[in-house]
PDB file of C-alpha atoms in Angstrom:
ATOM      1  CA  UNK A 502      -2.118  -8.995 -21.126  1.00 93.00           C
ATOM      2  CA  UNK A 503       0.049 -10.920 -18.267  1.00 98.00           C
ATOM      3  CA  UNK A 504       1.833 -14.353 -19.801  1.00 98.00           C
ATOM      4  CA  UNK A 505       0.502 -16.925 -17.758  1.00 98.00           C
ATOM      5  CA  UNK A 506       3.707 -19.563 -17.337  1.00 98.00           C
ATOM      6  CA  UNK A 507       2.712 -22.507 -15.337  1.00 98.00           C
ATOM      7  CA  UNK A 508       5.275 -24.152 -12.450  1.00 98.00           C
ATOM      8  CA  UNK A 509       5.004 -28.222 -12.931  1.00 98.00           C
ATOM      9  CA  UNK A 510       6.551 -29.014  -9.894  1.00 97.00           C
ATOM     10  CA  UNK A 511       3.762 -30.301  -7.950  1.00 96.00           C
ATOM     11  CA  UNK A 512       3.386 -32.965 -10.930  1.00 97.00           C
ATOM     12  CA  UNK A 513       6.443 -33.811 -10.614  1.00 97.00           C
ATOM     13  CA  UNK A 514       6.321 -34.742  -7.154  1.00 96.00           C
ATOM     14  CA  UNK A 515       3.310 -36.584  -7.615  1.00 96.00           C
ATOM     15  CA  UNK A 516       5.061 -38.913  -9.819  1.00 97.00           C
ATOM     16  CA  UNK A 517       8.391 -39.494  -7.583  1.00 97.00           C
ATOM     17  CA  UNK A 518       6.084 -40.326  -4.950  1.00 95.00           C
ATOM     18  CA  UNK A 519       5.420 -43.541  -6.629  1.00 92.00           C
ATOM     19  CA  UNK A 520       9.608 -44.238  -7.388  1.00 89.00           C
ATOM     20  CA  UNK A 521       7.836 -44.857 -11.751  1.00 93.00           C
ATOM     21  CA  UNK A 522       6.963 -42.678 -14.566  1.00 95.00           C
ATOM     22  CA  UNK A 523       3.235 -41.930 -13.266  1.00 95.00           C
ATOM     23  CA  UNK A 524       2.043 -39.220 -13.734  1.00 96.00           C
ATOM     24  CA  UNK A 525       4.167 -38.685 -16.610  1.00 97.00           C
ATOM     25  CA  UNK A 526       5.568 -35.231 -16.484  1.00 98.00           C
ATOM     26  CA  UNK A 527       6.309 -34.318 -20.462  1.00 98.00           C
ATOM     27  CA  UNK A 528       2.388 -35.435 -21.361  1.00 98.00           C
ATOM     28  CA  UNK A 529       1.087 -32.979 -19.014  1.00 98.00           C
ATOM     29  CA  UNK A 530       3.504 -30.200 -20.555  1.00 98.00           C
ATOM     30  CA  UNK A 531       2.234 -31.084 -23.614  1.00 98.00           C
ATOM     31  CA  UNK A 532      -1.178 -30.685 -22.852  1.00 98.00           C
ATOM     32  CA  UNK A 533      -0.766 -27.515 -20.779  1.00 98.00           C
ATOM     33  CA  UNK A 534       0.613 -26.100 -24.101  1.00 98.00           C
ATOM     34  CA  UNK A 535      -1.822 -27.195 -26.723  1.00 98.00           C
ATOM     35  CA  UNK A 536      -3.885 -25.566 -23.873  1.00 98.00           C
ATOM     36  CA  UNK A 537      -2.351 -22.290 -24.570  1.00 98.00           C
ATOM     37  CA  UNK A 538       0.094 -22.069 -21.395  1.00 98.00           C
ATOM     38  CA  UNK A 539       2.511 -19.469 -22.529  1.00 98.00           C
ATOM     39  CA  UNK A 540       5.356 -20.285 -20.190  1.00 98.00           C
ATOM     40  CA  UNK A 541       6.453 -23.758 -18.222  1.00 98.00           C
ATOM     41  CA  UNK A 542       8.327 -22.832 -14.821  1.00 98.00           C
ATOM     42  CA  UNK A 543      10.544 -25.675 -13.323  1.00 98.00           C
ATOM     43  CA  UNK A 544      12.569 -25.185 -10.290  1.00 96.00           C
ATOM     44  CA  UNK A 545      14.538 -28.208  -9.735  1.00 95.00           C
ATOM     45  CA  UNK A 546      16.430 -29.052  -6.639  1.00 92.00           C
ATOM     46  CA  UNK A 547      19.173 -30.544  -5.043  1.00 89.00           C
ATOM     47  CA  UNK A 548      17.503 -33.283  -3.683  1.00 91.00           C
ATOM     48  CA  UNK A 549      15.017 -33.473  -6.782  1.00 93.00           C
ATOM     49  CA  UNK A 550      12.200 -34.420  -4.513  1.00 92.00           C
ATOM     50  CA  UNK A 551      10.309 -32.927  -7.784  1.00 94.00           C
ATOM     51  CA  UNK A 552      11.714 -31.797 -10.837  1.00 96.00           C
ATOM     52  CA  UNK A 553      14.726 -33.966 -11.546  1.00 97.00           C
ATOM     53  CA  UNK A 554      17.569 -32.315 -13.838  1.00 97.00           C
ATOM     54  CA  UNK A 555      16.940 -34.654 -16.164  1.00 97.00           C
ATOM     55  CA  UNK A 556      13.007 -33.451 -16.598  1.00 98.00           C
ATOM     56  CA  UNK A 557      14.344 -29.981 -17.723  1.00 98.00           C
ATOM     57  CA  UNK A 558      16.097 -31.068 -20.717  1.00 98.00           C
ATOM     58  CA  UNK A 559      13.343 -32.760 -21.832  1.00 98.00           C
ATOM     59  CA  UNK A 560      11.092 -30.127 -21.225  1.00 98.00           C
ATOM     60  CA  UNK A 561      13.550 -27.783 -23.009  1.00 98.00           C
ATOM     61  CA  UNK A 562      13.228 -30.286 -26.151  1.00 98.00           C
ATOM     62  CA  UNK A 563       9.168 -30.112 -26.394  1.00 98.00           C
ATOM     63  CA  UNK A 564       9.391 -26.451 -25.843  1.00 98.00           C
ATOM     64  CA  UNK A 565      11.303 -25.834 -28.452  1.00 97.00           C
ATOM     65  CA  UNK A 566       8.412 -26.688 -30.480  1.00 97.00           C
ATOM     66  CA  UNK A 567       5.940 -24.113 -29.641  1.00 97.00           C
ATOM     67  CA  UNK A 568       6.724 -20.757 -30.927  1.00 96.00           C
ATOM     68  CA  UNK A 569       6.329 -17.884 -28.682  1.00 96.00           C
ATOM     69  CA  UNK A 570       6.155 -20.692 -25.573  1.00 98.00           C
ATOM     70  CA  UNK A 571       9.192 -19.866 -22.558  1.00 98.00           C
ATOM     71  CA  UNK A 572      10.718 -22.072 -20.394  1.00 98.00           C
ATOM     72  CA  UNK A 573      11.608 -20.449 -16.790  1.00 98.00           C
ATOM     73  CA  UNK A 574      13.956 -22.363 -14.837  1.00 98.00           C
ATOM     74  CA  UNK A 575      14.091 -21.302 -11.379  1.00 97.00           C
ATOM     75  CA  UNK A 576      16.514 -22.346  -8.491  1.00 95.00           C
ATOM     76  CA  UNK A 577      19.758 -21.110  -6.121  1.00 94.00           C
ATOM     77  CA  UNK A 578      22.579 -20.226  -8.290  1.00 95.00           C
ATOM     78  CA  UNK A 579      25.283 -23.055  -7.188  1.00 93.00           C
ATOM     79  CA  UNK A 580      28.029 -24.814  -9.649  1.00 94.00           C
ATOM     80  CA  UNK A 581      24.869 -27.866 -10.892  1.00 95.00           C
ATOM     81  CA  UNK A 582      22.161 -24.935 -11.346  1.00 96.00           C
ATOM     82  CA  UNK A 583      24.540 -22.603 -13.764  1.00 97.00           C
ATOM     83  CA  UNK A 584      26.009 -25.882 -15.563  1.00 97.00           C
ATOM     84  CA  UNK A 585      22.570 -26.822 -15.822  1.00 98.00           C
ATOM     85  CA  UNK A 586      21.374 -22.832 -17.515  1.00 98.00           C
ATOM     86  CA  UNK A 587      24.490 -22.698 -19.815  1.00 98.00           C
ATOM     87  CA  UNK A 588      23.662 -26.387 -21.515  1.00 98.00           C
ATOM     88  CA  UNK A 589      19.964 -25.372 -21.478  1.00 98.00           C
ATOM     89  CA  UNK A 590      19.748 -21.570 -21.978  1.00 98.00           C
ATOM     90  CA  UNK A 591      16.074 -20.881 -20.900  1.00 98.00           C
ATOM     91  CA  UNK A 592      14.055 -17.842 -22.142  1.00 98.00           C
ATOM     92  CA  UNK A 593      14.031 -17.120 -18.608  1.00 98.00           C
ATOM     93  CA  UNK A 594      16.369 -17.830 -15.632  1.00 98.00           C
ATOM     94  CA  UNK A 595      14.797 -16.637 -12.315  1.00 98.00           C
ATOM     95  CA  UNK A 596      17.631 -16.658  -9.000  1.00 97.00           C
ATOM     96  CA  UNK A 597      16.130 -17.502  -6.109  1.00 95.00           C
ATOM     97  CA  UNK A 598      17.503 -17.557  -2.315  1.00 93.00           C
ATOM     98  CA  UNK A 599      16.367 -20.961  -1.491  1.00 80.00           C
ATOM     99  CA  UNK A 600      18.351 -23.324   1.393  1.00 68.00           C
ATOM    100  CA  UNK A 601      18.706 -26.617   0.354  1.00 63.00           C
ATOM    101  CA  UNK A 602      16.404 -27.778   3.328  1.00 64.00           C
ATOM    102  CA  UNK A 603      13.763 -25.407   2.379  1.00 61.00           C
ATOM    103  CA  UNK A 604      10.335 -26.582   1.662  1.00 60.00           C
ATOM    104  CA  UNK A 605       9.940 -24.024  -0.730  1.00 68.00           C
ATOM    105  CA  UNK A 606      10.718 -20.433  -1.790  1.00 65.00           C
ATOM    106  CA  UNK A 607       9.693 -18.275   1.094  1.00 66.00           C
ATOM    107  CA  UNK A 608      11.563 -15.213   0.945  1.00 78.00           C
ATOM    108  CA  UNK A 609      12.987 -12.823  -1.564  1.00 87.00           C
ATOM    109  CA  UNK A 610      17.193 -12.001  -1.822  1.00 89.00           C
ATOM    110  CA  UNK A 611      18.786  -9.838   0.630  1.00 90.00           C
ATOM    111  CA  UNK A 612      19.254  -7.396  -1.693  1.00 90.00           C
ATOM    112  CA  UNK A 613      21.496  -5.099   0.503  1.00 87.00           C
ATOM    113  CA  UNK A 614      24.179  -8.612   0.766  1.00 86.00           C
ATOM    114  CA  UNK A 615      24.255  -8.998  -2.629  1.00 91.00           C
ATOM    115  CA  UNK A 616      27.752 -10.606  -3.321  1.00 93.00           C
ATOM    116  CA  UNK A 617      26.055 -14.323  -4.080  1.00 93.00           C
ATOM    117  CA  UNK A 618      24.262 -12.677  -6.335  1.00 95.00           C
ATOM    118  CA  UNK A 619      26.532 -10.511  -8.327  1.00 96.00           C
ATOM    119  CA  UNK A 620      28.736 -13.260  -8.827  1.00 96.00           C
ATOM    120  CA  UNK A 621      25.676 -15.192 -10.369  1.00 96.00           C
ATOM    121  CA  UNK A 622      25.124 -12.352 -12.414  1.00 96.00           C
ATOM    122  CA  UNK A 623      29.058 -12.007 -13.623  1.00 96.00           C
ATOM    123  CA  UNK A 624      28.626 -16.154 -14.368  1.00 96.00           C
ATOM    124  CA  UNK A 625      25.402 -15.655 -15.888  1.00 97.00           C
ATOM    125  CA  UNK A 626      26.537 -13.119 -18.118  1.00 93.00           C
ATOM    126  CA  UNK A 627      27.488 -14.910 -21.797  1.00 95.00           C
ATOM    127  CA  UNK A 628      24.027 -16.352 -21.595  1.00 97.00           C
ATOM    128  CA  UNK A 629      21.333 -14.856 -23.839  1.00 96.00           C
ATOM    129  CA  UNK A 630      18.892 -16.117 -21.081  1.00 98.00           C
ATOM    130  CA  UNK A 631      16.192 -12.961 -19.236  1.00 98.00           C
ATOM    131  CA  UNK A 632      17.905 -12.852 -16.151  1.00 98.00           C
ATOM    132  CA  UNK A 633      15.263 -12.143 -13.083  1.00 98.00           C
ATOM    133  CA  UNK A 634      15.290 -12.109  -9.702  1.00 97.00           C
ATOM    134  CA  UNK A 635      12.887 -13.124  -6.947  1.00 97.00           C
ATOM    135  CA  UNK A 636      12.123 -10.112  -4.459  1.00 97.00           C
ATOM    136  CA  UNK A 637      10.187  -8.975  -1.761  1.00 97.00           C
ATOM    137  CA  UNK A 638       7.419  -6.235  -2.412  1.00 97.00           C
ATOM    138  CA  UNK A 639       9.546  -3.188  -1.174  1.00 96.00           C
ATOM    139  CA  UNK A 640      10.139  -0.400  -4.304  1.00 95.00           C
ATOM    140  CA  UNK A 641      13.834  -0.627  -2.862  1.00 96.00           C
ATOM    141  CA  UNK A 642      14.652  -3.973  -3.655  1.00 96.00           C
ATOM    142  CA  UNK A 643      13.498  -3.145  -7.347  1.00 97.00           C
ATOM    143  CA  UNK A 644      15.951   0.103  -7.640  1.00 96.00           C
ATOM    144  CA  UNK A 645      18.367  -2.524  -6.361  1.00 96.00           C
ATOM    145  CA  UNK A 646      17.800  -5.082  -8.642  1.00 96.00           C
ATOM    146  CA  UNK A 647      18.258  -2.719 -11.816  1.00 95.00           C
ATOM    147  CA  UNK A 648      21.847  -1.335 -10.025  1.00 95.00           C
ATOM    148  CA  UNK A 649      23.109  -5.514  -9.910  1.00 95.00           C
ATOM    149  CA  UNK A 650      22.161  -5.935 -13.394  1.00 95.00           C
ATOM    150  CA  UNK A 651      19.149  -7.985 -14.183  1.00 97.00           C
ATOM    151  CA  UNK A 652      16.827  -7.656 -16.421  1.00 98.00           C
ATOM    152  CA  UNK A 653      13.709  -8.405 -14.668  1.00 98.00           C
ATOM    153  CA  UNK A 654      11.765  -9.202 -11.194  1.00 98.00           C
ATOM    154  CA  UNK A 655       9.283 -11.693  -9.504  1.00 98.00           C
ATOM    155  CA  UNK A 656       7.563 -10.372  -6.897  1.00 98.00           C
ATOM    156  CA  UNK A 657       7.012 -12.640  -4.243  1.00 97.00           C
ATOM    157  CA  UNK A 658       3.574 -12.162  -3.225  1.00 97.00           C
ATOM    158  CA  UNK A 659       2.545 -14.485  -0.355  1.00 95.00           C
ATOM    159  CA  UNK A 660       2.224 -11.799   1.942  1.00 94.00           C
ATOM    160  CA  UNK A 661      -1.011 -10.438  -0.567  1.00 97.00           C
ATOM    161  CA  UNK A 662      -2.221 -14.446  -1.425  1.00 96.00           C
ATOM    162  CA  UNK A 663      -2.219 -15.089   2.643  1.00 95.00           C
ATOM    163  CA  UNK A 664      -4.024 -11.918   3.575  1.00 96.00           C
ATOM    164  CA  UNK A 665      -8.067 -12.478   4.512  1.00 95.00           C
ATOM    165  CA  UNK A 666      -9.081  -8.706   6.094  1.00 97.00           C
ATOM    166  CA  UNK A 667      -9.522  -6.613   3.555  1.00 96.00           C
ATOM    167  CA  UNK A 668      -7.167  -3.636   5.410  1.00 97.00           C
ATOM    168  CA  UNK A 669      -4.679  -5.976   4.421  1.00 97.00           C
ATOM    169  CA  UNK A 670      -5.245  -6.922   1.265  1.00 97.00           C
ATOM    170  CA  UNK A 671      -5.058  -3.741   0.258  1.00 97.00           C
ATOM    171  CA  UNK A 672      -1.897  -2.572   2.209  1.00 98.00           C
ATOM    172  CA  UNK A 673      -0.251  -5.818   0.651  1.00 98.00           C
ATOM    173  CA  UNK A 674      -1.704  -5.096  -2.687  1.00 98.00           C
ATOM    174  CA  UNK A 675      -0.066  -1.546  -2.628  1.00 97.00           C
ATOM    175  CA  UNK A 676       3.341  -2.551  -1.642  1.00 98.00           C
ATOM    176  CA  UNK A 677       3.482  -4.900  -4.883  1.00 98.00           C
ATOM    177  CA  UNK A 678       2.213  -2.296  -7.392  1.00 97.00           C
ATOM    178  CA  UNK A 679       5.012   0.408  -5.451  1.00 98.00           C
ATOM    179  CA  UNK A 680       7.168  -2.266  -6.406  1.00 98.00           C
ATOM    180  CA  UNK A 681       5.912  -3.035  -9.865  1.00 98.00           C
ATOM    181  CA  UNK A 682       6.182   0.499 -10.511  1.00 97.00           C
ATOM    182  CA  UNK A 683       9.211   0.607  -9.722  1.00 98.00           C
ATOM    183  CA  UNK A 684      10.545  -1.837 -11.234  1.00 98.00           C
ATOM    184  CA  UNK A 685       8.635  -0.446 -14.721  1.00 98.00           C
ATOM    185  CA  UNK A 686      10.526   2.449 -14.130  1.00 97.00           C
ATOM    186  CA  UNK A 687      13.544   1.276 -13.878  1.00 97.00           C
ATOM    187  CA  UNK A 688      13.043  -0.778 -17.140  1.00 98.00           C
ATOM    188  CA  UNK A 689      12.524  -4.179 -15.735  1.00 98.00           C
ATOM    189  CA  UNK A 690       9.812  -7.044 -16.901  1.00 98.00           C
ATOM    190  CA  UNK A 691       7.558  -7.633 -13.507  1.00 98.00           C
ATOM    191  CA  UNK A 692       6.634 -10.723 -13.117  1.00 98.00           C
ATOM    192  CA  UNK A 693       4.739 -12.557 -10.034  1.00 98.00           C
ATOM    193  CA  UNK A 694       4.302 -15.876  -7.561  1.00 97.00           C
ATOM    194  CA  UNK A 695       3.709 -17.868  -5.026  1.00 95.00           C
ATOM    195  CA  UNK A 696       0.347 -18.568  -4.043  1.00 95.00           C
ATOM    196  CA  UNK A 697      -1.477 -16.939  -6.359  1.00 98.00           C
ATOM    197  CA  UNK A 698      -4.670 -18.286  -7.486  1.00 98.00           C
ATOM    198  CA  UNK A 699      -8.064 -18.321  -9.029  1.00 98.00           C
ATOM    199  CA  UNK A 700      -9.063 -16.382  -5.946  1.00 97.00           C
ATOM    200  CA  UNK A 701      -6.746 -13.574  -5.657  1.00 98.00           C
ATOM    201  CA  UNK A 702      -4.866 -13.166  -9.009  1.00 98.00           C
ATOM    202  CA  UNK A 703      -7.605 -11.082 -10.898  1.00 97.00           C
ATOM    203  CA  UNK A 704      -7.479  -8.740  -8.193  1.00 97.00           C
ATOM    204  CA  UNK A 705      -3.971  -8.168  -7.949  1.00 98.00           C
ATOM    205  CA  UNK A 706      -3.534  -7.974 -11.723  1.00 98.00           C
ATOM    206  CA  UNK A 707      -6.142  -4.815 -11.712  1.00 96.00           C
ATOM    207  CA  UNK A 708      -4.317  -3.542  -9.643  1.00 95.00           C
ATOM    208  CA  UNK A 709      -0.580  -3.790 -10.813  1.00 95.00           C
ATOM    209  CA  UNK A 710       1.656  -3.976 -14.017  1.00 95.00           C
ATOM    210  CA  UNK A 711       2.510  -7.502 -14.104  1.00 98.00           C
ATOM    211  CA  UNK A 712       3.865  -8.992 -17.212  1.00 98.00           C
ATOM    212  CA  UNK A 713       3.986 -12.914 -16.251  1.00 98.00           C
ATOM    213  CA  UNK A 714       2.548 -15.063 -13.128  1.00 98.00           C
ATOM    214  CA  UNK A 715       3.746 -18.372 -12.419  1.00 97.00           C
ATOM    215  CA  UNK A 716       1.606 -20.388 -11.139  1.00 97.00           C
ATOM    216  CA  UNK A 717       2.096 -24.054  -9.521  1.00 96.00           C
ATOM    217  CA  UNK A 718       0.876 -25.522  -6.360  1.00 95.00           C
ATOM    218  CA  UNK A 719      -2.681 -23.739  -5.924  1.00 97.00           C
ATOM    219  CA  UNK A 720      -3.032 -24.381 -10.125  1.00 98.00           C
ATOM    220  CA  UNK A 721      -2.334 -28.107  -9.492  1.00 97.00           C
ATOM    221  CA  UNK A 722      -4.941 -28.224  -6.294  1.00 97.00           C
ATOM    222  CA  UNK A 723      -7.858 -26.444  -8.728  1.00 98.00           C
ATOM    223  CA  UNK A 724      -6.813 -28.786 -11.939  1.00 98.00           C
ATOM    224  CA  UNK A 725      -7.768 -31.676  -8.882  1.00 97.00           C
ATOM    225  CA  UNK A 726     -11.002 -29.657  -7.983  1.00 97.00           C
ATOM    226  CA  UNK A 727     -12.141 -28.916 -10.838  1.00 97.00           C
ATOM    227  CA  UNK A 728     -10.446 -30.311 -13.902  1.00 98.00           C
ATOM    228  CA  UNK A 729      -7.325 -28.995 -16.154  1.00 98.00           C
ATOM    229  CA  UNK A 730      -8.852 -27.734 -18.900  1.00 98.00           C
ATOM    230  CA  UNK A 731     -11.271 -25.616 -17.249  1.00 98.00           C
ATOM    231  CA  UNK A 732      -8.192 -24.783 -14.737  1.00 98.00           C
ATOM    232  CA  UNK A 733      -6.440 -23.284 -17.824  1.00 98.00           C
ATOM    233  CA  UNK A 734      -9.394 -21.632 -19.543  1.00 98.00           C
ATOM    234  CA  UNK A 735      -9.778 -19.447 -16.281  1.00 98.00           C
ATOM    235  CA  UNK A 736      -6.211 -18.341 -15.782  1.00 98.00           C
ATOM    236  CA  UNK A 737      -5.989 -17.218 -19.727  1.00 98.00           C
ATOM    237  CA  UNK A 738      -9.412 -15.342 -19.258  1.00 98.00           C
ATOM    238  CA  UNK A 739      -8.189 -13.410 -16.122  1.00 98.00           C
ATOM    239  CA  UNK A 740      -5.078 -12.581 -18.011  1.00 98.00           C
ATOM    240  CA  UNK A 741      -6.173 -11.868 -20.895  1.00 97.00           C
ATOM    241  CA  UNK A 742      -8.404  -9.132 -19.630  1.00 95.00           C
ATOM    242  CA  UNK A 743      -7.948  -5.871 -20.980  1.00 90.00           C
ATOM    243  CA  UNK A 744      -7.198  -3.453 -17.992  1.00 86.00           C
ATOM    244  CA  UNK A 745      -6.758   0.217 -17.266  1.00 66.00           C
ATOM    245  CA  UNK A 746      -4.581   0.937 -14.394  1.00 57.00           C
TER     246      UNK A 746
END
């Protein structure tokens, strides 16, 4: 079974693009949950041109009242992110390399400069938080990871969600299950994102060892298509599935 944690972002935005509380963010976590969601992923931002700092507490609070339910919070490791982690402390704290003018998350850390992250680590390390963080599909990176300290990965896996020839969907396929092995190996929770979708994530997880996807702006474009609650029902089914690798 892969948890299937759902990244509310995209709401979010929807509802600062109006400057008013429409959409309004905590009834859709709500929902998602009594849904069956096992995980909410928020990543705010500087700017919070989505998720505003404010949302995450908030979200923490409803949480906190579904057993078994995590909440990953997601970002760049600066002063306002690790105040934010230590008032909050998340199941799940994911460090990601993003630029403050970045649309979004497009690469995994330089794993071979890793001072930013280390000292993330070293500030992270009186919280009782699952501390992952996001890499590139290259087996190296996951060896890497375990030496700085973390406790798990996310894969990023554009590279496989973008691919259309089948040569390369399998080439891109491989290089995340090297990496998922791994990062098995080396004792770490896998989990995955960006871009996946009701398309492309039942392959991959046949595939590879994943043990949570987070899923936001393709989930958010299907809920449009084709309605939320059916959205839901097809993620849980596809990980769900009972699989021999």
């Amino acid at each position: 079974m892969t948890r299937l944690s759902v990244n509310v972002n995209k709401i979010a935005l929807i509802r600062n693009s109006r400057g008013r509380d429409f959409p309004n963010l905590e009834y859709f976590v709500e929902e998602l949950l009594k849904m069956g969601v096992n995980g909410i992923t928020v990543h705010p931002r500087p700017d919070e041109r989505h998720i505003k700092y404010s949302d995450v507490y908030q979200i923490s609070k409803i949480i906190k009242t579904y057993p078994g339910v995590e909440l990953n919070i997601e970002g760049y490791p600066d002063k306002k992110f690790i105040k934010l982690i230590k008032e909050i402390i998340p199941h799940q704290i994911t460090l990601v390399p993003d630029h403050p003018t970045q649309l979004t998350s497009d690469h995994g850390w330089d794993l071979k400069d890793p001072a930013i992250i280390v000292a993330a680590v070293k500030e992270l390390s009186d919280v009782s938080s699952r501390l992952a963080l996001f890499i590139e599909p290259n087996k190296d990176d996951a060896s890497l990871a375990k030496q700085i300290g973390v406790d798990a990965v996310e894969i990023y896996t554009e590279q496989y969600a973008n691919c259309t020839v089948k040569e390369d969907i399998d080439q891109a396929v491989k290089l995340v299950a090297e990496t998922s092995i791994v990062a098995k190996n080396e004792g770490l929770v896998v989990n995955a994102g960006h871009d996946l979708s009701l398309e492309n994530l039942d392959l991959l997880l046949n595939s590879c060892s994943i043990d949570e996807v987070s899923i936001g702006h393709s989930f958010t474009v299907e809920c449009i298509k084709i309605g939320m609650k059916e959205v839901v029902r097809r993620y849980l089914d596809i990980c769900n599935k009972d699989r021999v690798k």
